[in-house]
mmCIF file of C-alpha atoms in Angstrom:
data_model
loop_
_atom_site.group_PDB
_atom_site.id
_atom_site.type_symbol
_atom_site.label_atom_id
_atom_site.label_comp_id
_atom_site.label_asym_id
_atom_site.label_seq_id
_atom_site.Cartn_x
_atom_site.Cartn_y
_atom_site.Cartn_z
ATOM 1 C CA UNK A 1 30.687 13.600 -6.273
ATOM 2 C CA UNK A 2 28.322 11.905 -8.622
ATOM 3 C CA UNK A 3 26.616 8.924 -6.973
ATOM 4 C CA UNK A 4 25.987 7.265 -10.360
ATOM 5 C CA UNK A 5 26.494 3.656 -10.653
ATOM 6 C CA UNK A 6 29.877 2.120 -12.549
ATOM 7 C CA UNK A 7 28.995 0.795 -15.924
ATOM 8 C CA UNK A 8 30.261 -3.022 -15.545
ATOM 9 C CA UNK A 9 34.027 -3.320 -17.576
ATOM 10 C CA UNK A 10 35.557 -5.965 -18.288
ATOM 11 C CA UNK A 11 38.855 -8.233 -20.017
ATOM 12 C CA UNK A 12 35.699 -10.385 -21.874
ATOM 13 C CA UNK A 13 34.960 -9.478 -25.375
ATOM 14 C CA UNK A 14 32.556 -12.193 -25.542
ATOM 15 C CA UNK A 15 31.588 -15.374 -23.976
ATOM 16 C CA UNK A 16 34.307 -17.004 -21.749
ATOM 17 C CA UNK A 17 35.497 -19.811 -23.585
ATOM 18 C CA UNK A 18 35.664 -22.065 -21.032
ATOM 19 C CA UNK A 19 32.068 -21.498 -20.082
ATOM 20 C CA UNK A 20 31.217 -25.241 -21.770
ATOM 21 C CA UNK A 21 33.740 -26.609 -20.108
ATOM 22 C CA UNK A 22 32.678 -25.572 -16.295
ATOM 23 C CA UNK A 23 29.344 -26.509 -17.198
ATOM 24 C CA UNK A 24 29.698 -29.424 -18.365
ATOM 25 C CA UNK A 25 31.502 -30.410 -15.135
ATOM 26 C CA UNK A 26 29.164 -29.244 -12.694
ATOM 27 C CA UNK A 27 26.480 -31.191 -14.818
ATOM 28 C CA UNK A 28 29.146 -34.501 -14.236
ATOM 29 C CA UNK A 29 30.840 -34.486 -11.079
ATOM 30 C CA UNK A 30 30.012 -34.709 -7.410
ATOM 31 C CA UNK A 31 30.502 -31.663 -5.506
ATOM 32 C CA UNK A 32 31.588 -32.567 -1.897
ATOM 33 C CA UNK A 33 31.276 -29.120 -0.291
ATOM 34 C CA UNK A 34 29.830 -29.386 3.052
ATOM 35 C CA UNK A 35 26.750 -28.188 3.849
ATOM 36 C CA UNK A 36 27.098 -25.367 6.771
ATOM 37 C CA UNK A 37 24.860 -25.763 9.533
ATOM 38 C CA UNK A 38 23.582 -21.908 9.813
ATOM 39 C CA UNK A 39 22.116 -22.659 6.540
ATOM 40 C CA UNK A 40 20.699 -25.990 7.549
ATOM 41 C CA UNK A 41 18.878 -24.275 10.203
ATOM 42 C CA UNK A 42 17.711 -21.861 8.314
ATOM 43 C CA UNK A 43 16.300 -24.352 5.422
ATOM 44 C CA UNK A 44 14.760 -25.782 7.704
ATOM 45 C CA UNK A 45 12.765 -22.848 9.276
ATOM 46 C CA UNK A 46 12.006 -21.521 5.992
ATOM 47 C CA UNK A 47 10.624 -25.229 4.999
ATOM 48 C CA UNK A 48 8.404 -24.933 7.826
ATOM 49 C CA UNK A 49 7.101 -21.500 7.173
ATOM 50 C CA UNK A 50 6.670 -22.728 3.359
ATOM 51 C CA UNK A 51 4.563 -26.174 4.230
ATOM 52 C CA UNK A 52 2.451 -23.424 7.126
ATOM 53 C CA UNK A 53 1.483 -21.498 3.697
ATOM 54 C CA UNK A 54 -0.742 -24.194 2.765
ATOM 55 C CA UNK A 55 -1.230 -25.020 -1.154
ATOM 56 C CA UNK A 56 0.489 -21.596 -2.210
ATOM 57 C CA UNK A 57 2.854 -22.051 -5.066
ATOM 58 C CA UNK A 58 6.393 -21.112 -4.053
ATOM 59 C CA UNK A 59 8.918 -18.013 -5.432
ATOM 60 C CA UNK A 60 12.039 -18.135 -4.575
ATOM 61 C CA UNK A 61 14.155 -14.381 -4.646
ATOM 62 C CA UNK A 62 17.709 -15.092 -4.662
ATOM 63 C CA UNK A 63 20.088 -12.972 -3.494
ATOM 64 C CA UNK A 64 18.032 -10.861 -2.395
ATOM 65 C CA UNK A 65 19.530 -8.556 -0.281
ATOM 66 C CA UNK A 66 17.885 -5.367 1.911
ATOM 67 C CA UNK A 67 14.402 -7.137 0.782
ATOM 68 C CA UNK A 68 12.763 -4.763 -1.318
ATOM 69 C CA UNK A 69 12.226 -7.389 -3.817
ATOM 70 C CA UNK A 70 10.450 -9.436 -1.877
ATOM 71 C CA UNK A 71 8.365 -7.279 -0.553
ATOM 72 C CA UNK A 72 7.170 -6.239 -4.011
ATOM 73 C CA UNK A 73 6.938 -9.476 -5.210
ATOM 74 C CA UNK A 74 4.940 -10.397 -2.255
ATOM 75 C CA UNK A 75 2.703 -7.673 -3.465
ATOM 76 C CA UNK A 76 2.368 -8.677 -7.098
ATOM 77 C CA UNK A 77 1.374 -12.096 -6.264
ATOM 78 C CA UNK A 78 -0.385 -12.306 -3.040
ATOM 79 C CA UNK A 79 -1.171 -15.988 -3.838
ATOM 80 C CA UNK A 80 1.714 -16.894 -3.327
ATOM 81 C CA UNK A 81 4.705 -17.280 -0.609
ATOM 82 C CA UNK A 82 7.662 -15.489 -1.364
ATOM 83 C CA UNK A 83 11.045 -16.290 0.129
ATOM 84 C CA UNK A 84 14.188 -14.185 0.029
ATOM 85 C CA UNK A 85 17.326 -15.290 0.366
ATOM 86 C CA UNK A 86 20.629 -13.345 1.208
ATOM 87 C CA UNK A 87 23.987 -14.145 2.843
ATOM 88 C CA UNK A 88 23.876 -11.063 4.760
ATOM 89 C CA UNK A 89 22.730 -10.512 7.770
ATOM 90 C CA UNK A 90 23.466 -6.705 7.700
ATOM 91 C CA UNK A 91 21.582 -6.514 4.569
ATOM 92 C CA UNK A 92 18.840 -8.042 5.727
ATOM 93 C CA UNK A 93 18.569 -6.189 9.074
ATOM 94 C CA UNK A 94 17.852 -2.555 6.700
ATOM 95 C CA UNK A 95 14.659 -1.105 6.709
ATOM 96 C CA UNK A 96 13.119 -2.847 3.674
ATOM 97 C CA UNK A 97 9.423 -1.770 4.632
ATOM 98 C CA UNK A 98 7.110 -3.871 6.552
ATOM 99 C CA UNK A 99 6.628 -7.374 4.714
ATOM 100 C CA UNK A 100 3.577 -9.095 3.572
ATOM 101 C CA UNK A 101 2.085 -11.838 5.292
ATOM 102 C CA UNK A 102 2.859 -14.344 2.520
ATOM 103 C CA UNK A 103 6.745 -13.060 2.070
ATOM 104 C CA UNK A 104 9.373 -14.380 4.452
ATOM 105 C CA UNK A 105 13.416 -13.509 4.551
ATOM 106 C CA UNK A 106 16.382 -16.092 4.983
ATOM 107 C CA UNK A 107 19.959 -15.235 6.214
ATOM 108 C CA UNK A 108 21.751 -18.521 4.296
ATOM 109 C CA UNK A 109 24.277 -19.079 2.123
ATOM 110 C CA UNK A 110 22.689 -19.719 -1.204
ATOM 111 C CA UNK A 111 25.214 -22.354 -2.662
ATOM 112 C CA UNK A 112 23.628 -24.583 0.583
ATOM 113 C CA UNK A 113 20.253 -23.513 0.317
ATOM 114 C CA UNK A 114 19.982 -24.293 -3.210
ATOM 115 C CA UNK A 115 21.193 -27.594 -2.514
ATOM 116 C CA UNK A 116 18.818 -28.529 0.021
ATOM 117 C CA UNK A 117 16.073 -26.745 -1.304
ATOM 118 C CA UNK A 118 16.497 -29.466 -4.614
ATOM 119 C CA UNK A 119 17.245 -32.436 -1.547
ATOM 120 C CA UNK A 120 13.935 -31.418 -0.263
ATOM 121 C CA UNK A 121 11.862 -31.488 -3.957
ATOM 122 C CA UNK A 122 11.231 -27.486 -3.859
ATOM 123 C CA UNK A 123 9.504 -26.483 -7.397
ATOM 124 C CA UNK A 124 9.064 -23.172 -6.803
ATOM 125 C CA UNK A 125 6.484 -21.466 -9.960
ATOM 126 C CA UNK A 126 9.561 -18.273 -10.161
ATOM 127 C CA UNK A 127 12.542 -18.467 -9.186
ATOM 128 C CA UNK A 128 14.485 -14.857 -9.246
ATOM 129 C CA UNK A 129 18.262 -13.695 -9.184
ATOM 130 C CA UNK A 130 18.187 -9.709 -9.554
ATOM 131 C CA UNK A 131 21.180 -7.692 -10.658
ATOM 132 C CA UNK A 132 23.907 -10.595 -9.167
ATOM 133 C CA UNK A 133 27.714 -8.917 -8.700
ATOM 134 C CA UNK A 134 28.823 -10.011 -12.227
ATOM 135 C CA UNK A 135 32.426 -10.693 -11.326
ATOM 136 C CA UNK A 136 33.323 -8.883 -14.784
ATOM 137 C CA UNK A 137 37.726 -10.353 -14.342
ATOM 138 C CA UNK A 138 37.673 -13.329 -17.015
ATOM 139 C CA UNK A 139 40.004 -15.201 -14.079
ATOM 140 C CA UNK A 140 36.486 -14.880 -12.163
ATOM 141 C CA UNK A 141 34.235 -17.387 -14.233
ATOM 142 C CA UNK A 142 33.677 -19.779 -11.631
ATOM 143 C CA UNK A 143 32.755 -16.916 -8.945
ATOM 144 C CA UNK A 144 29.450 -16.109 -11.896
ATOM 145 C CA UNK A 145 26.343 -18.349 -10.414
ATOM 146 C CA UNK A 146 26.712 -19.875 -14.382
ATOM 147 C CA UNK A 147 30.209 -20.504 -13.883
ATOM 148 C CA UNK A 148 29.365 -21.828 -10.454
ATOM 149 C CA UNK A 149 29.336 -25.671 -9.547
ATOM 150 C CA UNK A 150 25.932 -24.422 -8.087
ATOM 151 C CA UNK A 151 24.993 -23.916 -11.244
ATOM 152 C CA UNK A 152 23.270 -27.564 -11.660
ATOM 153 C CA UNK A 153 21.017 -26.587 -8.861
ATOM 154 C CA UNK A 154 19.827 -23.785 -9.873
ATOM 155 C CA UNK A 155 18.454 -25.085 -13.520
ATOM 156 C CA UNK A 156 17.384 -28.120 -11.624
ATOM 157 C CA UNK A 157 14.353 -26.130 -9.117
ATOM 158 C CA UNK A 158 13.015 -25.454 -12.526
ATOM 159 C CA UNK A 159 10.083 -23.079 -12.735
ATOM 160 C CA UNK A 160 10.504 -19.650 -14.560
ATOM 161 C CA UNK A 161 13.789 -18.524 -13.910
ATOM 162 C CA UNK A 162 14.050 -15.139 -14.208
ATOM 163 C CA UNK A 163 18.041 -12.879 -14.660
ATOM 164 C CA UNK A 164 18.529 -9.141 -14.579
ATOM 165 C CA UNK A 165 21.817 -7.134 -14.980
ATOM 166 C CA UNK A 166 23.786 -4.409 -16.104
ATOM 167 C CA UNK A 167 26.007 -6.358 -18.078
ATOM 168 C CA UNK A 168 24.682 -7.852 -20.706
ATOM 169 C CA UNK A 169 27.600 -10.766 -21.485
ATOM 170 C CA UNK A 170 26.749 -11.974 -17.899
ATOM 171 C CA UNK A 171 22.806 -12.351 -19.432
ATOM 172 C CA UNK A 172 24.563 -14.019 -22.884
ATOM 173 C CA UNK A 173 26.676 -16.650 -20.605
ATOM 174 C CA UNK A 174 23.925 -17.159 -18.634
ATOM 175 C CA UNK A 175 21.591 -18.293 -21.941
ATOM 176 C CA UNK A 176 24.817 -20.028 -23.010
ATOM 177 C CA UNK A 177 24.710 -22.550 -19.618
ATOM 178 C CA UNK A 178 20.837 -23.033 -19.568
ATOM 179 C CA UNK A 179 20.994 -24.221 -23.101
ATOM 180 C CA UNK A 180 23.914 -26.500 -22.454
ATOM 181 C CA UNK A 181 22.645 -28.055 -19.244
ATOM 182 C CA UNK A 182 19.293 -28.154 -20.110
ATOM 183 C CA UNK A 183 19.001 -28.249 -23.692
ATOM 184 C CA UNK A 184 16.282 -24.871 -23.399
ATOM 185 C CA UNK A 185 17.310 -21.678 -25.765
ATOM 186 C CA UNK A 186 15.813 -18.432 -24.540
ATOM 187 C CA UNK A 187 16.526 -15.035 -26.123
ATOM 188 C CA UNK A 188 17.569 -11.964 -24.252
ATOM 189 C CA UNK A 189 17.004 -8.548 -24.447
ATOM 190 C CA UNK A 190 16.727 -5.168 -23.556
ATOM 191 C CA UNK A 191 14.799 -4.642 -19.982
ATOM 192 C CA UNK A 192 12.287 -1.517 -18.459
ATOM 193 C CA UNK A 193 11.160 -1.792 -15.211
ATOM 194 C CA UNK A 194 8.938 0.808 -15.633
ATOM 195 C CA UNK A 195 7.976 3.262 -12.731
ATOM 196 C CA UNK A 196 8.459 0.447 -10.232
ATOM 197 C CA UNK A 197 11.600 -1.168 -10.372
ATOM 198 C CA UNK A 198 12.327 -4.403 -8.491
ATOM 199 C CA UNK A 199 15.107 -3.554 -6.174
ATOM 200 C CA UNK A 200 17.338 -0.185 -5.203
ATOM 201 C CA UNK A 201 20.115 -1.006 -8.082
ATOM 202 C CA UNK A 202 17.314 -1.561 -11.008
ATOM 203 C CA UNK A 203 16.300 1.801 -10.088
ATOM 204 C CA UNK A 204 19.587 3.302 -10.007
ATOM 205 C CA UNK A 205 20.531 1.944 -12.848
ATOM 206 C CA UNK A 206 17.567 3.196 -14.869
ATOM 207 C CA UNK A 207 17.407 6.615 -13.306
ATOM 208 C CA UNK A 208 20.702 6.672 -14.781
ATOM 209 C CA UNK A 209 20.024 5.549 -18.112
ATOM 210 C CA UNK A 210 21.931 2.160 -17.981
ATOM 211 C CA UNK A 211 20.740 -0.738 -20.393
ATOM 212 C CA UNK A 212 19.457 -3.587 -18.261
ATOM 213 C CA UNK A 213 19.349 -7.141 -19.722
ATOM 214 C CA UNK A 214 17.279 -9.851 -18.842
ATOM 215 C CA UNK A 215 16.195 -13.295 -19.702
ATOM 216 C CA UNK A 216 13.379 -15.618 -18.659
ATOM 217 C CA UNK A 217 13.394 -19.434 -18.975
ATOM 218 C CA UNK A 218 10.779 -21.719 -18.682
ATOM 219 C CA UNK A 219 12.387 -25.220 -16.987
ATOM 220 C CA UNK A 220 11.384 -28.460 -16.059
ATOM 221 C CA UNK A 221 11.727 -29.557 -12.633
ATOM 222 C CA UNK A 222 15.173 -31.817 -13.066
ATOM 223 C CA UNK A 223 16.587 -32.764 -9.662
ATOM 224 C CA UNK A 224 19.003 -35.320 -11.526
ATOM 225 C CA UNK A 225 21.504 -32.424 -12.943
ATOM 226 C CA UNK A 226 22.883 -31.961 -9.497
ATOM 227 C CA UNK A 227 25.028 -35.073 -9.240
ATOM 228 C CA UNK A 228 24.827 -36.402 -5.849
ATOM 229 C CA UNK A 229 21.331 -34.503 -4.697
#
């Protein structure tokens, strides 16, 4: 049985249509969801660890699941503290080699920590989500982090946002919602990792001759789009 990864399908043949729309109410209305105290806690470990690193500038690696990319981010920028951030705690419990000094993992759920991490003023200098589960069903727009009431948050840390994936209309929607809640237009386009790929699916997917998509945005630090923060 071939262990090759499934080429993302899906019911889209272009940008959901009511991408604007989901947007432009996340940008507008007060989301009430409560904040769950596991993540609390864990904010506010990580927010110690972060002020302990002294004047090091911040990256944040969401969704980062068994670690790797921390760890290698760690090692590109050793002037800097990384953070990773993943939901699970199975995950993050894998052998993901031993971490740098300056790199630290979260178990949290990201919709809270984003939240609090704007609450608390975070600007971190790169912000990372790697290969996200595209929810490719057009009945699953809200469950994309674009089509997310999240979504505010996310464009509001600022910094240099950077999205990978296999599909490329998740990339295109994504461009789509950081132009309409932001007013920034960024290209995409094709992506290489090279011989050192960021996580265990980039290099699946290029060993296997996938196209990878990526974009990069440079934002201002706008705590204001997340009505209510």
């Amino acid at each position: 049985m071939s262990d090759a990864p499934r080429i993302v399908t899906s019911n889209q043949t272009g940008p959901h249509e009511d991408l604007p729309r989901r947007v432009s109410r996340g940008l507008s209305h007060v989301w009430r969801k409560p904040l769950a105290e596991h993540t609390r806690e864990a904010f506010a470990e990580a927010e110690t660890w972060r002020r302990a690193q002294g004047e090091r500038g911040l990256i944040l690696d969401a969704c980062c699941g068994v670690g790797l990319s921390t760890r290698k981010l760690a090692e590109r920028f050793p002037e800097h503290c990384v953070i990773g951030v993943d939901r699970s705690a199975d995950r993050l419990s894998r052998d993901h080699g031993r971490l740098p000094d300056n790199a630290l993992l979260v178990r949290a759920d990201l919709v809270d920590f984003w939240r609090l991490a704007l609450a608390e003023g975070w600007r971190p200098e790169r912000h990372y989500l790697l290969y996200p589960n595209p929810y490719p069903k057009s009945v699953q727009l809200k469950l994309r982090w674009h089509g997310h009431p999240v979504f505010p948050a996310i464009v509001g840390l600022g910094g240099r946002l950077e999205v990978r994936s296999n599909w490329r209309l998740y990339i295109e929607e994504f461009a789509i919602a950081v132009s309409r809640a932001t007013g920034v237009t960024t290209p995409l386009g094709p992506f290489d990792p090279g011989d050192d790929p960021l996580t265990h699916f980039e290099r699946k997917y290029h060993e296997h001759h996938q196209p990878l998509w990526h974009l990069v945005v440079n934002l201002d630090h706008r705590p204001g789009l997340m009505p209510g923060m």
